[in-house]
mmCIF file with all atom_site columns, C-alpha atoms in Angstrom:
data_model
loop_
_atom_site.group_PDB
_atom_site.id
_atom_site.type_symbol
_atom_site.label_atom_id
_atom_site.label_alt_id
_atom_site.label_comp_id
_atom_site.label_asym_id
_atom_site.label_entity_id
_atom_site.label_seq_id
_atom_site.pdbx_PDB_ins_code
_atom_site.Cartn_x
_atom_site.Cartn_y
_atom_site.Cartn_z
_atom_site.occupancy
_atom_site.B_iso_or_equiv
_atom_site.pdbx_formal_charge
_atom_site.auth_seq_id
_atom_site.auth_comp_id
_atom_site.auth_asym_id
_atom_site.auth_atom_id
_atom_site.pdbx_PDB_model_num
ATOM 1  C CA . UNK A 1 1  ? 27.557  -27.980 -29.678 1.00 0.00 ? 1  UNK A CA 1
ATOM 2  C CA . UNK A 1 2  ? 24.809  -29.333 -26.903 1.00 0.00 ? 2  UNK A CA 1
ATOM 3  C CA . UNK A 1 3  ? 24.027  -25.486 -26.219 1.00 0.00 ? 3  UNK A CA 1
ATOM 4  C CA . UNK A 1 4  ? 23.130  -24.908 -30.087 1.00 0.00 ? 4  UNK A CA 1
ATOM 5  C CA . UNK A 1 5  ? 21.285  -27.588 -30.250 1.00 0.00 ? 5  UNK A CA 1
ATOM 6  C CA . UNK A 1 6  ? 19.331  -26.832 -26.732 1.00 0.00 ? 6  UNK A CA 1
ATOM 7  C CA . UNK A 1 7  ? 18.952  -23.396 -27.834 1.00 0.00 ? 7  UNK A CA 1
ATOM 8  C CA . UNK A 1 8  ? 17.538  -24.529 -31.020 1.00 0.00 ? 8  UNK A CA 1
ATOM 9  C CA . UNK A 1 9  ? 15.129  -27.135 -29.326 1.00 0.00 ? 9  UNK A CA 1
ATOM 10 C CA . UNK A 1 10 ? 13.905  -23.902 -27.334 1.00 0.00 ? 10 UNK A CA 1
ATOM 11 C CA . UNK A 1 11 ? 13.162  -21.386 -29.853 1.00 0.00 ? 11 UNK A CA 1
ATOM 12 C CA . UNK A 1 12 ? 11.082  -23.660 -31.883 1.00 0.00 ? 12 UNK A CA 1
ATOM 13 C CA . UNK A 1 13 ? 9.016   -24.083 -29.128 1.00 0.00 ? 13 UNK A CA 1
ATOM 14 C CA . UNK A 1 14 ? 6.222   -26.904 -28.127 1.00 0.00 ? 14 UNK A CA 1
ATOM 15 C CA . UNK A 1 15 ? 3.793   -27.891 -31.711 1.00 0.00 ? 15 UNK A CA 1
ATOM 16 C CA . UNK A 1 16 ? 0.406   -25.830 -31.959 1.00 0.00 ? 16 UNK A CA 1
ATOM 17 C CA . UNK A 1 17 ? -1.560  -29.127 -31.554 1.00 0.00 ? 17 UNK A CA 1
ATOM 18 C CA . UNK A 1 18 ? 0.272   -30.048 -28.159 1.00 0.00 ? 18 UNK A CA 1
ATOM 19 C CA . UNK A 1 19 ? -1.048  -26.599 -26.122 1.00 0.00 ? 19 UNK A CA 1
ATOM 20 C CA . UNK A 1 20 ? -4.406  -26.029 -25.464 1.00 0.00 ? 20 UNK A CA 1
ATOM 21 C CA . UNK A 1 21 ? -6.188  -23.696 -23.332 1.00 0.00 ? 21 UNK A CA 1
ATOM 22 C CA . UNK A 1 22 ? -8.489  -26.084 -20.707 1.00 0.00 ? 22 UNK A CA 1
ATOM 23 C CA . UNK A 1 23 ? -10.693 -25.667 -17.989 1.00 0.00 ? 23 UNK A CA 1
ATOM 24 C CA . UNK A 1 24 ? -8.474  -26.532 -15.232 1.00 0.00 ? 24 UNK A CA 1
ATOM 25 C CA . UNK A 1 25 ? -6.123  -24.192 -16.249 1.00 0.00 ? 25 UNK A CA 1
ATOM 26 C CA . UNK A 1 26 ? -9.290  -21.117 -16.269 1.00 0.00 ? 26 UNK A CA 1
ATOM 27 C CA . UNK A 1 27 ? -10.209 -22.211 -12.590 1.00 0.00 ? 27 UNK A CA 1
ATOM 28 C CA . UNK A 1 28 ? -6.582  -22.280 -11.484 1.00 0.00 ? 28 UNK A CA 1
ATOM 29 C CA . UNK A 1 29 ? -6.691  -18.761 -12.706 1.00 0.00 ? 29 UNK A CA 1
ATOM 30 C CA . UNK A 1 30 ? -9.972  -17.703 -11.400 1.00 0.00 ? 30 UNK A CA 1
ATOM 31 C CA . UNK A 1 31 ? -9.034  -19.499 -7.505  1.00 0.00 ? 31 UNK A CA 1
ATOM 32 C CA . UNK A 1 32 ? -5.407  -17.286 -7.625  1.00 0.00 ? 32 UNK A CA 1
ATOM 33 C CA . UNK A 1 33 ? -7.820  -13.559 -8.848  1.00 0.00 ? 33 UNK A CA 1
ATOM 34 C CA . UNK A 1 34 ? -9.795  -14.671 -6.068  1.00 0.00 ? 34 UNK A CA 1
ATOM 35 C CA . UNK A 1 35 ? -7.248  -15.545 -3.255  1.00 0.00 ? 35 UNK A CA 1
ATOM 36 C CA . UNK A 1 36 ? -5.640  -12.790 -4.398  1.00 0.00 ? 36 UNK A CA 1
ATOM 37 C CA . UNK A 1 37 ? -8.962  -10.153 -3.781  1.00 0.00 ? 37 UNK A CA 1
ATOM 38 C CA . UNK A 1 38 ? -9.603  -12.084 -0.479  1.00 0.00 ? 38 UNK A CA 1
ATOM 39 C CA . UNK A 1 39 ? -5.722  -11.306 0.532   1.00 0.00 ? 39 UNK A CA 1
ATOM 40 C CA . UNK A 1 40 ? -6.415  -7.271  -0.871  1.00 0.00 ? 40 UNK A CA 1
ATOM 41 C CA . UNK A 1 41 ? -9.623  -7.846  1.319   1.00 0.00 ? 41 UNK A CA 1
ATOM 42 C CA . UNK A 1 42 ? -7.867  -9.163  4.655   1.00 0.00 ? 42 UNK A CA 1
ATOM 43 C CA . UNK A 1 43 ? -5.017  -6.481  4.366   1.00 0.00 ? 43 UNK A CA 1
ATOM 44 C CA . UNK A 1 44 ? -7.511  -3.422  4.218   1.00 0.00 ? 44 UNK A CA 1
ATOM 45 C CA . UNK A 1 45 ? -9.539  -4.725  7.351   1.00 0.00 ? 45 UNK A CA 1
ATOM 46 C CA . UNK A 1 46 ? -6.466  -5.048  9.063   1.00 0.00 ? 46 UNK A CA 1
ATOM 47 C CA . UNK A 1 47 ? -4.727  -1.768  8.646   1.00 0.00 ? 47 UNK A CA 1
ATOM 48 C CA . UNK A 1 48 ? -8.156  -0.350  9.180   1.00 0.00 ? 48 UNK A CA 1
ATOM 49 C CA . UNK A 1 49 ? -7.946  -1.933  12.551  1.00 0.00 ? 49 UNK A CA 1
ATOM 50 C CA . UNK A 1 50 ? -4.083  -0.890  13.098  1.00 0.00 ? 50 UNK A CA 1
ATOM 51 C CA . UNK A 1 51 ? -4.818  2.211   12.557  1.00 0.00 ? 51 UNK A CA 1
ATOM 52 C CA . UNK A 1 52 ? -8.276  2.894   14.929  1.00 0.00 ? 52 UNK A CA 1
ATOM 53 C CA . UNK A 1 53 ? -6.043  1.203   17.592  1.00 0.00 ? 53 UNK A CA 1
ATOM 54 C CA . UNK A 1 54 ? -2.942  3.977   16.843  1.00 0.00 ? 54 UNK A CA 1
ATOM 55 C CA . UNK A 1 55 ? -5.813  6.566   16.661  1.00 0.00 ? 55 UNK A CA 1
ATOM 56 C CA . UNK A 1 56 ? -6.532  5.313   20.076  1.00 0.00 ? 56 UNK A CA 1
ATOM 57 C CA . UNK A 1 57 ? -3.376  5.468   21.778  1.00 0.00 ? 57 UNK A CA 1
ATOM 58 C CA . UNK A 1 58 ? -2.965  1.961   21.777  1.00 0.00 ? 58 UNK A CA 1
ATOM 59 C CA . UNK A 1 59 ? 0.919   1.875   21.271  1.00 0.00 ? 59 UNK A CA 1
ATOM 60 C CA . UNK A 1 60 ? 2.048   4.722   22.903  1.00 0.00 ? 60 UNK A CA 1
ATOM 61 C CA . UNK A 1 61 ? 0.598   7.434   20.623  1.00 0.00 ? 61 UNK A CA 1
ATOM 62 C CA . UNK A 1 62 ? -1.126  10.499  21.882  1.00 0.00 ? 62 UNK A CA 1
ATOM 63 C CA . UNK A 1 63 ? -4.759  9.424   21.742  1.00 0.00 ? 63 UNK A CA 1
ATOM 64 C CA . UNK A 1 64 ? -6.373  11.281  18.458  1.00 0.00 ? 64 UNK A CA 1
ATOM 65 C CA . UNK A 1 65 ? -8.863  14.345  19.920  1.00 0.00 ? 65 UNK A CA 1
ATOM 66 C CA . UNK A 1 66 ? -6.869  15.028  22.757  1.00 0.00 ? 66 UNK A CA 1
ATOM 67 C CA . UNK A 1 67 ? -6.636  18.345  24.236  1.00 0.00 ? 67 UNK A CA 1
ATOM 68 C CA . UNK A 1 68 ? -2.945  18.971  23.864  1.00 0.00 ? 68 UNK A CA 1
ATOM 69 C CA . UNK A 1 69 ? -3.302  19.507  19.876  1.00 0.00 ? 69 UNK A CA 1
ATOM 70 C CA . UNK A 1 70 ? -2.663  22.430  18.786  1.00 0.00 ? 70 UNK A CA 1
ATOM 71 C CA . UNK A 1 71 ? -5.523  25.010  17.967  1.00 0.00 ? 71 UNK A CA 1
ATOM 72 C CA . UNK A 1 72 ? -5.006  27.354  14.459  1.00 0.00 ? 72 UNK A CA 1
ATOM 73 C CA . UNK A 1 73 ? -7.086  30.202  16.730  1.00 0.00 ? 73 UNK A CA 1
ATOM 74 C CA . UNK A 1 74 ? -5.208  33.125  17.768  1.00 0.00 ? 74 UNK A CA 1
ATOM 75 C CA . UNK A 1 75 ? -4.551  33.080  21.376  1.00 0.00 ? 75 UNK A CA 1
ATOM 76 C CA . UNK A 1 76 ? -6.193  29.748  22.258  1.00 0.00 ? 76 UNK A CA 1
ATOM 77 C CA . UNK A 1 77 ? -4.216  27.526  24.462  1.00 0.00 ? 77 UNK A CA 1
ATOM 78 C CA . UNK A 1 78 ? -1.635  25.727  22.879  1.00 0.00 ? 78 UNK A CA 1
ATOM 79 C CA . UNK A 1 79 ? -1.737  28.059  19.884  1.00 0.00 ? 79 UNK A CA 1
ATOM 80 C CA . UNK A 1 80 ? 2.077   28.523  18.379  1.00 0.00 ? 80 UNK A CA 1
ATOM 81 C CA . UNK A 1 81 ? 1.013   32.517  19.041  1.00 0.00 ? 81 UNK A CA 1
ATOM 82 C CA . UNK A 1 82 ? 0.379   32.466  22.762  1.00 0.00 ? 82 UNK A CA 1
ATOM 83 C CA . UNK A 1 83 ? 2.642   33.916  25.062  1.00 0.00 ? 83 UNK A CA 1
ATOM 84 C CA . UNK A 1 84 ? 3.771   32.302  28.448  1.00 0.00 ? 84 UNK A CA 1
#
């Protein structure tokens, strides 16, 4: 019986005249949009400079531009054609 009557009390819901949209509740909205574009922000500049430091050989990685890649000419050194 306490559960009907709970679930009752819940679907009616709160009266129109006791909710109202204010402006504390639009600049707690507008602070979380902009933590959240300052966290979107902070995450970007970070991977950026995750990956220059990878690109760099920084943790263990060949170095990007080095000269052990392998060339797509015919013949070059390190091609997949050349013969030993």
């Amino acid at each position: 019986m306490y559960t009907l009557t709970l679930l009752a009390a819940a679907q009616e819901g709160p009266a129109p005249e006791d909710v109202k949209a204010g402006w504390v509740a639009l600049l707690i909205f507008l602070l979380l949009a902009l933590a959240v574009a300052f966290l979107g922000w902070s995450l970007t500049k970070q991977l950026r400079k995750a990956q220059n430091a990878k690109d760099a050989g920084a943790y263990g990685d060949e170095p990007v531009g080095s000269a052990t890649e392998i060339s797509d000419e015919p013949g070059a050194p390190g091609s997949p054609t050349q013969s030993s």
